[in-house]
DNA sequence: CTGGATTGC
DNA sequence: GCAATCCAG
């Protein structure tokens, strides 16, 4: 081969090699489908052990979280997902538009119900918890994953709790999360579809690492608060009484009973 | 990070 | 309906 062809050829080969180097060396975890499969939620263990009961019968399993939709309230009564260290990512994606969830038989609410309502479209499964792929990130922008939240509640105490959950996911090598609004009583509604505005939101976090289960739960008013979220810690039993949802029916009774009575803030980093 | 409104095509 | 721009906690 003539020398004058060799240099261009080398340049092309090096360029191609660099282009694929992330895949070869496996450094770009988030963008390689092979790795992606290992961090999807809805694992069998998750389904078998941690999905709550549905009071509506409208459970929808998405690729990266599972929800139970309440058509009456035009939002999910719970959203459940697993948050592993591998899910945490520094990826930055542009926020897409909220769209209806076609997997919900009755269709989820249109985003316009929230427009000029005075309430935010608050994520239940946070977008920042699903940043390991653009598909996972975009999935959180289905309106079945959205509930009306006060802006200062959402960006304040609720946001601080969500950040703490990500910290716990790292610390405990993964946690299970169930979250939603309390859809009981006469609730204010917004929009043409009458989307209910919850007065309180709950979040339940379970650490099942090392075979020892521990849980913590919070019930926080949908309004601004400068209090530490630890002030709003409750037992899972209390949230079950408020919502009518049975949260961990598939766990062995002894574990379920123990978890649901627990209010052990020391074990979750409160002073 | 959590979200918003307005303008223009 | 979507992009660009500017905004707040």
PDB file of C-alpha atoms (C1' of nucleotides) in Angstrom:
ATOM      1  CA  UNK A   1       0.000   0.000   0.000  1.00  0.00           C
ATOM      2  CA  UNK A   2       1.257   3.392  -0.931  1.00  0.00           C
ATOM      3  CA  UNK A   3       2.330   5.587   2.001  1.00  0.00           C
ATOM      4  CA  UNK A   4       0.049   8.420   0.955  1.00  0.00           C
ATOM      5  CA  UNK A   5      -2.959   6.202   1.749  1.00  0.00           C
ATOM      6  CA  UNK A   6      -1.674   5.051   5.115  1.00  0.00           C
ATOM      7  CA  UNK A   7      -1.932   8.318   7.058  1.00  0.00           C
ATOM      8  CA  UNK A   8      -5.577   9.018   6.168  1.00  0.00           C
ATOM      9  CA  UNK A   9      -6.387   5.411   6.999  1.00  0.00           C
ATOM     10  CA  UNK A  10      -4.734   5.675  10.409  1.00  0.00           C
ATOM     11  CA  UNK A  11      -6.614   8.878  11.142  1.00  0.00           C
ATOM     12  CA  UNK A  12      -9.926   7.224  10.267  1.00  0.00           C
ATOM     13  CA  UNK A  13      -9.189   4.172  12.402  1.00  0.00           C
ATOM     14  CA  UNK A  14      -8.186   6.284  15.406  1.00  0.00           C
ATOM     15  CA  UNK A  15     -11.304   8.421  15.052  1.00  0.00           C
ATOM     16  CA  UNK A  16     -13.544   5.369  14.922  1.00  0.00           C
ATOM     17  CA  UNK A  17     -11.740   3.791  17.869  1.00  0.00           C
ATOM     18  CA  UNK A  18     -12.185   6.905  19.991  1.00  0.00           C
ATOM     19  CA  UNK A  19     -15.823   7.103  19.030  1.00  0.00           C
ATOM     20  CA  UNK A  20     -16.472   3.604  20.337  1.00  0.00           C
ATOM     21  CA  UNK A  21     -13.989   3.672  23.219  1.00  0.00           C
ATOM     22  CA  UNK A  22     -16.672   4.316  25.843  1.00  0.00           C
ATOM     23  CA  UNK A  23     -18.441   1.155  24.779  1.00  0.00           C
ATOM     24  CA  UNK A  24     -15.258  -0.870  24.730  1.00  0.00           C
ATOM     25  CA  UNK A  25     -14.171   0.261  28.142  1.00  0.00           C
ATOM     26  CA  UNK A  26     -17.667   0.335  29.609  1.00  0.00           C
ATOM     27  CA  UNK A  27     -17.249   3.765  31.141  1.00  0.00           C
ATOM     28  CA  UNK A  28     -20.392   5.286  29.787  1.00  0.00           C
ATOM     29  CA  UNK A  29     -22.815   3.232  31.849  1.00  0.00           C
ATOM     30  CA  UNK A  30     -25.900   5.263  31.121  1.00  0.00           C
ATOM     31  CA  UNK A  31     -25.840   5.081  27.352  1.00  0.00           C
ATOM     32  CA  UNK A  32     -25.129   1.408  26.777  1.00  0.00           C
ATOM     33  CA  UNK A  33     -28.255  -0.755  26.514  1.00  0.00           C
ATOM     34  CA  UNK A  34     -26.437  -3.742  27.963  1.00  0.00           C
ATOM     35  CA  UNK A  35     -25.855  -1.929  31.243  1.00  0.00           C
ATOM     36  CA  UNK A  36     -29.246  -0.306  31.092  1.00  0.00           C
ATOM     37  CA  UNK A  37     -30.964  -3.668  31.404  1.00  0.00           C
ATOM     38  CA  UNK A  38     -29.270  -4.299  34.711  1.00  0.00           C
ATOM     39  CA  UNK A  39     -30.581  -1.109  36.267  1.00  0.00           C
ATOM     40  CA  UNK A  40     -34.168  -1.213  35.134  1.00  0.00           C
ATOM     41  CA  UNK A  41     -36.720  -1.268  37.896  1.00  0.00           C
ATOM     42  CA  UNK A  42     -39.623  -3.702  38.072  1.00  0.00           C
ATOM     43  CA  UNK A  43     -37.282  -6.492  39.038  1.00  0.00           C
ATOM     44  CA  UNK A  44     -39.090  -9.638  40.103  1.00  0.00           C
ATOM     45  CA  UNK A  45     -37.981  -9.120  43.672  1.00  0.00           C
ATOM     46  CA  UNK A  46     -39.448  -5.641  43.611  1.00  0.00           C
ATOM     47  CA  UNK A  47     -42.775  -6.790  42.173  1.00  0.00           C
ATOM     48  CA  UNK A  48     -43.018  -9.740  44.529  1.00  0.00           C
ATOM     49  CA  UNK A  49     -42.132  -7.877  47.683  1.00  0.00           C
ATOM     50  CA  UNK A  50     -42.741  -4.164  47.547  1.00  0.00           C
ATOM     51  CA  UNK A  51     -45.729  -3.223  45.407  1.00  0.00           C
ATOM     52  CA  UNK A  52     -48.632  -1.808  47.449  1.00  0.00           C
ATOM     53  CA  UNK A  53     -52.227  -2.831  46.912  1.00  0.00           C
ATOM     54  CA  UNK A  54     -54.315  -0.764  44.536  1.00  0.00           C
ATOM     55  CA  UNK A  55     -57.610   0.676  45.745  1.00  0.00           C
ATOM     56  CA  UNK A  56     -58.551   1.422  42.132  1.00  0.00           C
ATOM     57  CA  UNK A  57     -57.438  -1.670  40.215  1.00  0.00           C
ATOM     58  CA  UNK A  58     -55.571   0.518  37.747  1.00  0.00           C
ATOM     59  CA  UNK A  59     -51.980  -0.566  38.208  1.00  0.00           C
ATOM     60  CA  UNK A  60     -49.638   0.391  35.385  1.00  0.00           C
ATOM     61  CA  UNK A  61     -46.132  -1.004  35.138  1.00  0.00           C
ATOM     62  CA  UNK A  62     -43.827   1.265  33.237  1.00  0.00           C
ATOM     63  CA  UNK A  63     -40.248   0.451  32.401  1.00  0.00           C
ATOM     64  CA  UNK A  64     -38.823   2.515  35.224  1.00  0.00           C
ATOM     65  CA  UNK A  65     -41.599   2.810  37.832  1.00  0.00           C
ATOM     66  CA  UNK A  66     -45.003   1.351  38.652  1.00  0.00           C
ATOM     67  CA  UNK A  67     -48.123   3.293  39.601  1.00  0.00           C
ATOM     68  CA  UNK A  68     -51.743   2.902  40.643  1.00  0.00           C
ATOM     69  CA  UNK A  69     -53.977   5.478  38.953  1.00  0.00           C
ATOM     70  CA  UNK A  70     -57.050   7.051  40.492  1.00  0.00           C
ATOM     71  CA  UNK A  71     -59.263   8.306  37.677  1.00  0.00           C
ATOM     72  CA  UNK A  72     -61.529  10.016  40.212  1.00  0.00           C
ATOM     73  CA  UNK A  73     -58.648  12.182  41.336  1.00  0.00           C
ATOM     74  CA  UNK A  74     -56.876  12.267  37.944  1.00  0.00           C
ATOM     75  CA  UNK A  75     -53.536  11.247  39.434  1.00  0.00           C
ATOM     76  CA  UNK A  76     -51.723   8.258  40.868  1.00  0.00           C
ATOM     77  CA  UNK A  77     -52.553   7.122  44.389  1.00  0.00           C
ATOM     78  CA  UNK A  78     -49.034   5.730  44.550  1.00  0.00           C
ATOM     79  CA  UNK A  79     -45.893   5.534  42.470  1.00  0.00           C
ATOM     80  CA  UNK A  80     -43.353   2.864  43.436  1.00  0.00           C
ATOM     81  CA  UNK A  81     -39.815   2.340  42.242  1.00  0.00           C
ATOM     82  CA  UNK A  82     -36.426   1.063  43.168  1.00  0.00           C
ATOM     83  CA  UNK A  83     -33.557   3.534  43.477  1.00  0.00           C
ATOM     84  CA  UNK A  84     -30.116   1.989  43.164  1.00  0.00           C
ATOM     85  CA  UNK A  85     -26.737   3.683  43.241  1.00  0.00           C
ATOM     86  CA  UNK A  86     -26.407   2.842  39.543  1.00  0.00           C
ATOM     87  CA  UNK A  87     -29.479   4.985  38.850  1.00  0.00           C
ATOM     88  CA  UNK A  88     -27.777   8.107  40.139  1.00  0.00           C
ATOM     89  CA  UNK A  89     -26.225   9.993  37.279  1.00  0.00           C
ATOM     90  CA  UNK A  90     -24.855  13.355  36.348  1.00  0.00           C
ATOM     91  CA  UNK A  91     -26.504  13.216  32.950  1.00  0.00           C
ATOM     92  CA  UNK A  92     -28.326  16.368  31.985  1.00  0.00           C
ATOM     93  CA  UNK A  93     -31.386  16.114  29.797  1.00  0.00           C
ATOM     94  CA  UNK A  94     -33.702  18.833  28.601  1.00  0.00           C
ATOM     95  CA  UNK A  95     -37.068  18.694  30.310  1.00  0.00           C
ATOM     96  CA  UNK A  96     -39.662  17.385  27.834  1.00  0.00           C
ATOM     97  CA  UNK A  97     -43.328  18.389  27.786  1.00  0.00           C
ATOM     98  CA  UNK A  98     -45.708  16.514  30.048  1.00  0.00           C
ATOM     99  CA  UNK A  99     -47.834  14.094  28.054  1.00  0.00           C
ATOM    100  CA  UNK A 100     -50.811  11.885  28.771  1.00  0.00           C
ATOM    101  CA  UNK A 101     -50.133   8.323  29.842  1.00  0.00           C
ATOM    102  CA  UNK A 102     -51.710   6.052  27.242  1.00  0.00           C
ATOM    103  CA  UNK A 103     -51.025   3.029  29.428  1.00  0.00           C
ATOM    104  CA  UNK A 104     -53.706   4.310  31.804  1.00  0.00           C
ATOM    105  CA  UNK A 105     -56.969   2.968  30.363  1.00  0.00           C
ATOM    106  CA  UNK A 106     -58.912   6.095  31.280  1.00  0.00           C
ATOM    107  CA  UNK A 107     -56.025   8.361  30.189  1.00  0.00           C
ATOM    108  CA  UNK A 108     -54.173  10.498  32.665  1.00  0.00           C
ATOM    109  CA  UNK A 109     -54.916  14.200  33.039  1.00  0.00           C
ATOM    110  CA  UNK A 110     -53.902  16.718  30.425  1.00  0.00           C
ATOM    111  CA  UNK A 111     -51.146  19.079  31.599  1.00  0.00           C
ATOM    112  CA  UNK A 112     -53.357  22.065  30.795  1.00  0.00           C
ATOM    113  CA  UNK A 113     -55.352  21.358  33.947  1.00  0.00           C
ATOM    114  CA  UNK A 114     -52.334  22.699  35.827  1.00  0.00           C
ATOM    115  CA  UNK A 115     -51.828  25.791  33.685  1.00  0.00           C
ATOM    116  CA  UNK A 116     -52.408  28.971  35.702  1.00  0.00           C
ATOM    117  CA  UNK A 117     -53.874  26.840  38.475  1.00  0.00           C
ATOM    118  CA  UNK A 118     -51.477  28.157  41.078  1.00  0.00           C
ATOM    119  CA  UNK A 119     -50.079  24.643  41.557  1.00  0.00           C
ATOM    120  CA  UNK A 120     -46.989  22.974  40.204  1.00  0.00           C
ATOM    121  CA  UNK A 121     -46.869  19.747  38.236  1.00  0.00           C
ATOM    122  CA  UNK A 122     -44.983  17.954  40.952  1.00  0.00           C
ATOM    123  CA  UNK A 123     -43.220  14.738  40.070  1.00  0.00           C
ATOM    124  CA  UNK A 124     -43.988  11.719  42.239  1.00  0.00           C
ATOM    125  CA  UNK A 125     -41.061   9.708  40.906  1.00  0.00           C
ATOM    126  CA  UNK A 126     -38.545  12.566  40.644  1.00  0.00           C
ATOM    127  CA  UNK A 127     -36.958  13.230  37.274  1.00  0.00           C
ATOM    128  CA  UNK A 128     -33.576  13.319  38.989  1.00  0.00           C
ATOM    129  CA  UNK A 129     -34.032   9.711  40.138  1.00  0.00           C
ATOM    130  CA  UNK A 130     -34.361   8.522  36.523  1.00  0.00           C
ATOM    131  CA  UNK A 131     -31.464  10.303  34.861  1.00  0.00           C
ATOM    132  CA  UNK A 132     -29.579   7.144  33.874  1.00  0.00           C
ATOM    133  CA  UNK A 133     -31.166   7.228  30.426  1.00  0.00           C
ATOM    134  CA  UNK A 134     -33.206   9.672  28.414  1.00  0.00           C
ATOM    135  CA  UNK A 135     -35.992   7.092  28.171  1.00  0.00           C
ATOM    136  CA  UNK A 136     -36.199   6.775  31.938  1.00  0.00           C
ATOM    137  CA  UNK A 137     -36.016  10.544  32.390  1.00  0.00           C
ATOM    138  CA  UNK A 138     -38.772  11.211  29.866  1.00  0.00           C
ATOM    139  CA  UNK A 139     -40.989   8.544  31.404  1.00  0.00           C
ATOM    140  CA  UNK A 140     -41.265  10.618  34.576  1.00  0.00           C
ATOM    141  CA  UNK A 141     -42.935  13.351  32.513  1.00  0.00           C
ATOM    142  CA  UNK A 142     -46.077  11.302  31.981  1.00  0.00           C
ATOM    143  CA  UNK A 143     -48.947  13.112  33.706  1.00  0.00           C
ATOM    144  CA  UNK A 144     -49.753   9.892  35.567  1.00  0.00           C
ATOM    145  CA  UNK A 145     -46.585  10.665  37.552  1.00  0.00           C
ATOM    146  CA  UNK A 146     -47.696  14.220  38.378  1.00  0.00           C
ATOM    147  CA  UNK A 147     -49.663  15.716  41.230  1.00  0.00           C
ATOM    148  CA  UNK A 148     -50.605  19.334  42.042  1.00  0.00           C
ATOM    149  CA  UNK A 149     -48.108  20.733  44.515  1.00  0.00           C
ATOM    150  CA  UNK A 150     -47.559  24.124  46.053  1.00  0.00           C
ATOM    151  CA  UNK A 151     -44.459  25.624  44.454  1.00  0.00           C
ATOM    152  CA  UNK A 152     -42.674  26.398  47.714  1.00  0.00           C
ATOM    153  CA  UNK A 153     -43.548  22.961  49.102  1.00  0.00           C
ATOM    154  CA  UNK A 154     -42.184  21.276  45.980  1.00  0.00           C
ATOM    155  CA  UNK A 155     -39.000  23.295  45.716  1.00  0.00           C
ATOM    156  CA  UNK A 156     -38.538  23.380  49.480  1.00  0.00           C
ATOM    157  CA  UNK A 157     -39.183  20.662  52.029  1.00  0.00           C
ATOM    158  CA  UNK A 158     -40.262  18.066  49.433  1.00  0.00           C
ATOM    159  CA  UNK A 159     -37.192  18.722  47.311  1.00  0.00           C
ATOM    160  CA  UNK A 160     -34.958  18.379  50.352  1.00  0.00           C
ATOM    161  CA  UNK A 161     -36.524  15.020  51.150  1.00  0.00           C
ATOM    162  CA  UNK A 162     -36.046  13.836  47.570  1.00  0.00           C
ATOM    163  CA  UNK A 163     -32.397  14.753  47.742  1.00  0.00           C
ATOM    164  CA  UNK A 164     -32.070  12.842  50.989  1.00  0.00           C
ATOM    165  CA  UNK A 165     -33.591   9.764  49.365  1.00  0.00           C
ATOM    166  CA  UNK A 166     -30.858   9.885  46.736  1.00  0.00           C
ATOM    167  CA  UNK A 167     -28.306  10.111  49.534  1.00  0.00           C
ATOM    168  CA  UNK A 168     -29.862   7.108  51.268  1.00  0.00           C
ATOM    169  CA  UNK A 169     -29.897   5.145  47.991  1.00  0.00           C
ATOM    170  CA  UNK A 170     -26.154   5.573  47.774  1.00  0.00           C
ATOM    171  CA  UNK A 171     -25.518   4.916  51.452  1.00  0.00           C
ATOM    172  CA  UNK A 172     -27.644   1.765  51.720  1.00  0.00           C
ATOM    173  CA  UNK A 173     -26.823   0.359  48.274  1.00  0.00           C
ATOM    174  CA  UNK A 174     -30.378   0.905  47.057  1.00  0.00           C
ATOM    175  CA  UNK A 175     -33.771   1.707  48.549  1.00  0.00           C
ATOM    176  CA  UNK A 176     -37.406   1.136  47.633  1.00  0.00           C
ATOM    177  CA  UNK A 177     -39.616   4.197  47.410  1.00  0.00           C
ATOM    178  CA  UNK A 178     -43.399   4.610  47.413  1.00  0.00           C
ATOM    179  CA  UNK A 179     -44.883   8.084  47.174  1.00  0.00           C
ATOM    180  CA  UNK A 180     -48.140   9.893  46.486  1.00  0.00           C
ATOM    181  CA  UNK A 181     -50.715  12.380  47.674  1.00  0.00           C
ATOM    182  CA  UNK A 182     -53.397  11.572  50.234  1.00  0.00           C
ATOM    183  CA  UNK A 183     -56.523  11.342  48.071  1.00  0.00           C
ATOM    184  CA  UNK A 184     -59.186  11.447  50.773  1.00  0.00           C
ATOM    185  CA  UNK A 185     -61.813  13.924  51.875  1.00  0.00           C
ATOM    186  CA  UNK A 186     -63.185  16.890  49.994  1.00  0.00           C
ATOM    187  CA  UNK A 187     -60.233  18.071  47.979  1.00  0.00           C
ATOM    188  CA  UNK A 188     -59.904  21.250  45.991  1.00  0.00           C
ATOM    189  CA  UNK A 189     -59.708  20.551  42.269  1.00  0.00           C
ATOM    190  CA  UNK A 190     -58.058  22.284  39.328  1.00  0.00           C
ATOM    191  CA  UNK A 191     -58.704  22.337  35.591  1.00  0.00           C
ATOM    192  CA  UNK A 192     -61.510  21.065  33.392  1.00  0.00           C
ATOM    193  CA  UNK A 193     -60.783  17.490  34.424  1.00  0.00           C
ATOM    194  CA  UNK A 194     -60.988  18.330  38.138  1.00  0.00           C
ATOM    195  CA  UNK A 195     -57.576  17.160  39.227  1.00  0.00           C
ATOM    196  CA  UNK A 196     -57.617  16.800  43.003  1.00  0.00           C
ATOM    197  CA  UNK A 197     -55.152  18.839  45.029  1.00  0.00           C
ATOM    198  CA  UNK A 198     -53.870  16.692  47.912  1.00  0.00           C
ATOM    199  CA  UNK A 199     -53.525  18.407  51.268  1.00  0.00           C
ATOM    200  CA  UNK A 200     -50.677  16.081  52.209  1.00  0.00           C
ATOM    201  CA  UNK A 201     -48.059  13.984  50.455  1.00  0.00           C
ATOM    202  CA  UNK A 202     -46.456  10.834  51.809  1.00  0.00           C
ATOM    203  CA  UNK A 203     -43.187   9.122  51.016  1.00  0.00           C
ATOM    204  CA  UNK A 204     -42.077   5.712  52.255  1.00  0.00           C
ATOM    205  CA  UNK A 205     -38.479   4.528  51.979  1.00  0.00           C
ATOM    206  CA  UNK A 206     -37.373   0.940  52.637  1.00  0.00           C
ATOM    207  CA  UNK A 207     -33.825  -0.292  52.978  1.00  0.00           C
ATOM    208  CA  UNK A 208     -33.625  -4.054  52.459  1.00  0.00           C
ATOM    209  CA  UNK A 209     -29.865  -4.304  52.251  1.00  0.00           C
ATOM    210  CA  UNK A 210     -27.956  -6.878  54.303  1.00  0.00           C
ATOM    211  CA  UNK A 211     -31.206  -8.758  54.916  1.00  0.00           C
ATOM    212  CA  UNK A 212     -32.266  -6.395  57.659  1.00  0.00           C
ATOM    213  CA  UNK A 213     -35.287  -4.383  56.666  1.00  0.00           C
ATOM    214  CA  UNK A 214     -35.766  -0.872  57.879  1.00  0.00           C
ATOM    215  CA  UNK A 215     -38.243   1.763  56.787  1.00  0.00           C
ATOM    216  CA  UNK A 216     -38.976   5.415  57.279  1.00  0.00           C
ATOM    217  CA  UNK A 217     -42.092   7.341  56.261  1.00  0.00           C
ATOM    218  CA  UNK A 218     -43.101  10.968  56.015  1.00  0.00           C
ATOM    219  CA  UNK A 219     -46.446  12.725  55.776  1.00  0.00           C
ATOM    220  CA  UNK A 220     -46.005  16.371  54.853  1.00  0.00           C
ATOM    221  CA  UNK A 221     -48.603  19.124  54.265  1.00  0.00           C
ATOM    222  CA  UNK A 222     -48.772  20.496  50.722  1.00  0.00           C
ATOM    223  CA  UNK A 223     -47.591  23.938  51.745  1.00  0.00           C
ATOM    224  CA  UNK A 224     -44.356  25.804  52.398  1.00  0.00           C
ATOM    225  CA  UNK A 225     -42.349  24.660  55.406  1.00  0.00           C
ATOM    226  CA  UNK A 226     -38.933  25.571  56.700  1.00  0.00           C
ATOM    227  CA  UNK A 227     -39.016  22.684  59.174  1.00  0.00           C
ATOM    228  CA  UNK A 228     -36.712  19.693  58.785  1.00  0.00           C
ATOM    229  CA  UNK A 229     -38.663  16.884  57.083  1.00  0.00           C
ATOM    230  CA  UNK A 230     -37.824  14.705  60.080  1.00  0.00           C
ATOM    231  CA  UNK A 231     -40.509  16.663  61.939  1.00  0.00           C
ATOM    232  CA  UNK A 232     -43.053  14.948  59.677  1.00  0.00           C
ATOM    233  CA  UNK A 233     -41.929  11.362  60.196  1.00  0.00           C
ATOM    234  CA  UNK A 234     -44.768   8.920  60.832  1.00  0.00           C
ATOM    235  CA  UNK A 235     -45.295   5.180  60.846  1.00  0.00           C
ATOM    236  CA  UNK A 236     -46.388   3.382  57.696  1.00  0.00           C
ATOM    237  CA  UNK A 237     -49.449   2.294  59.681  1.00  0.00           C
ATOM    238  CA  UNK A 238     -50.481   5.931  59.970  1.00  0.00           C
ATOM    239  CA  UNK A 239     -50.196   6.431  56.215  1.00  0.00           C
ATOM    240  CA  UNK A 240     -52.220   3.274  55.632  1.00  0.00           C
ATOM    241  CA  UNK A 241     -54.976   4.631  57.870  1.00  0.00           C
ATOM    242  CA  UNK A 242     -54.969   7.937  55.988  1.00  0.00           C
ATOM    243  CA  UNK A 243     -54.943   6.456  52.486  1.00  0.00           C
ATOM    244  CA  UNK A 244     -56.568   3.040  52.758  1.00  0.00           C
ATOM    245  CA  UNK A 245     -53.593   1.535  50.946  1.00  0.00           C
ATOM    246  CA  UNK A 246     -51.868  -1.640  52.168  1.00  0.00           C
ATOM    247  CA  UNK A 247     -48.256  -0.934  51.403  1.00  0.00           C
ATOM    248  CA  UNK A 248     -46.301  -4.155  51.727  1.00  0.00           C
ATOM    249  CA  UNK A 249     -48.828  -6.994  51.576  1.00  0.00           C
ATOM    250  CA  UNK A 250     -46.354  -9.359  49.938  1.00  0.00           C
ATOM    251  CA  UNK A 251     -43.731  -9.243  52.641  1.00  0.00           C
ATOM    252  CA  UNK A 252     -43.788 -11.908  55.333  1.00  0.00           C
ATOM    253  CA  UNK A 253     -46.196 -10.757  58.049  1.00  0.00           C
ATOM    254  CA  UNK A 254     -43.531 -10.504  60.711  1.00  0.00           C
ATOM    255  CA  UNK A 255     -41.430  -8.192  58.553  1.00  0.00           C
ATOM    256  CA  UNK A 256     -44.439  -6.212  57.391  1.00  0.00           C
ATOM    257  CA  UNK A 257     -45.692  -5.651  60.919  1.00  0.00           C
ATOM    258  CA  UNK A 258     -42.304  -4.641  62.156  1.00  0.00           C
ATOM    259  CA  UNK A 259     -41.660  -2.262  59.259  1.00  0.00           C
ATOM    260  CA  UNK A 260     -45.001  -0.566  59.464  1.00  0.00           C
ATOM    261  CA  UNK A 261     -44.792   0.248  63.165  1.00  0.00           C
ATOM    262  CA  UNK A 262     -41.289   1.608  62.860  1.00  0.00           C
ATOM    263  CA  UNK A 263     -40.426   5.265  63.491  1.00  0.00           C
ATOM    264  CA  UNK A 264     -36.694   5.015  63.866  1.00  0.00           C
ATOM    265  CA  UNK A 265     -35.205   8.317  62.822  1.00  0.00           C
ATOM    266  CA  UNK A 266     -31.837   7.623  64.383  1.00  0.00           C
ATOM    267  CA  UNK A 267     -31.314   4.805  61.896  1.00  0.00           C
ATOM    268  CA  UNK A 268     -31.970   7.288  59.076  1.00  0.00           C
ATOM    269  CA  UNK A 269     -29.537   9.964  60.089  1.00  0.00           C
ATOM    270  CA  UNK A 270     -31.620  12.258  62.272  1.00  0.00           C
ATOM    271  CA  UNK A 271     -29.837  13.713  65.246  1.00  0.00           C
TER     272      UNK A 271
ATOM    273  C1'  DC B   1     -32.356  20.542  42.282  1.00  0.00           C
ATOM    274  C1'  DT B   2     -37.717  21.896  42.164  1.00  0.00           C
ATOM    275  C1'  DG B   3     -40.586  24.440  39.046  1.00  0.00           C
ATOM    276  C1'  DG B   4     -43.022  28.750  36.521  1.00  0.00           C
ATOM    277  C1'  DA B   5     -44.920  32.524  32.415  1.00  0.00           C
ATOM    278  C1'  DT B   6     -44.642  34.862  28.008  1.00  0.00           C
ATOM    279  C1'  DT B   7     -43.826  35.514  23.149  1.00  0.00           C
ATOM    280  C1'  DG B   8     -43.858  34.028  18.374  1.00  0.00           C
ATOM    281  C1'  DC B   9     -44.509  30.893  14.470  1.00  0.00           C
TER     282       DC B   9
ATOM    283  C1'  DG C   1     -47.632  22.351  19.653  1.00  0.00           C
ATOM    284  C1'  DC C   2     -43.008  23.594  20.253  1.00  0.00           C
ATOM    285  C1'  DA C   3     -38.780  26.730  20.720  1.00  0.00           C
ATOM    286  C1'  DA C   4     -36.611  30.456  22.889  1.00  0.00           C
ATOM    287  C1'  DT C   5     -36.163  33.458  26.651  1.00  0.00           C
ATOM    288  C1'  DC C   6     -36.516  35.009  31.292  1.00  0.00           C
ATOM    289  C1'  DC C   7     -38.071  34.133  35.981  1.00  0.00           C
ATOM    290  C1'  DA C   8     -38.288  32.203  41.394  1.00  0.00           C
ATOM    291  C1'  DG C   9     -37.504  29.057  45.711  1.00  0.00           C
TER     292       DG C   9
END
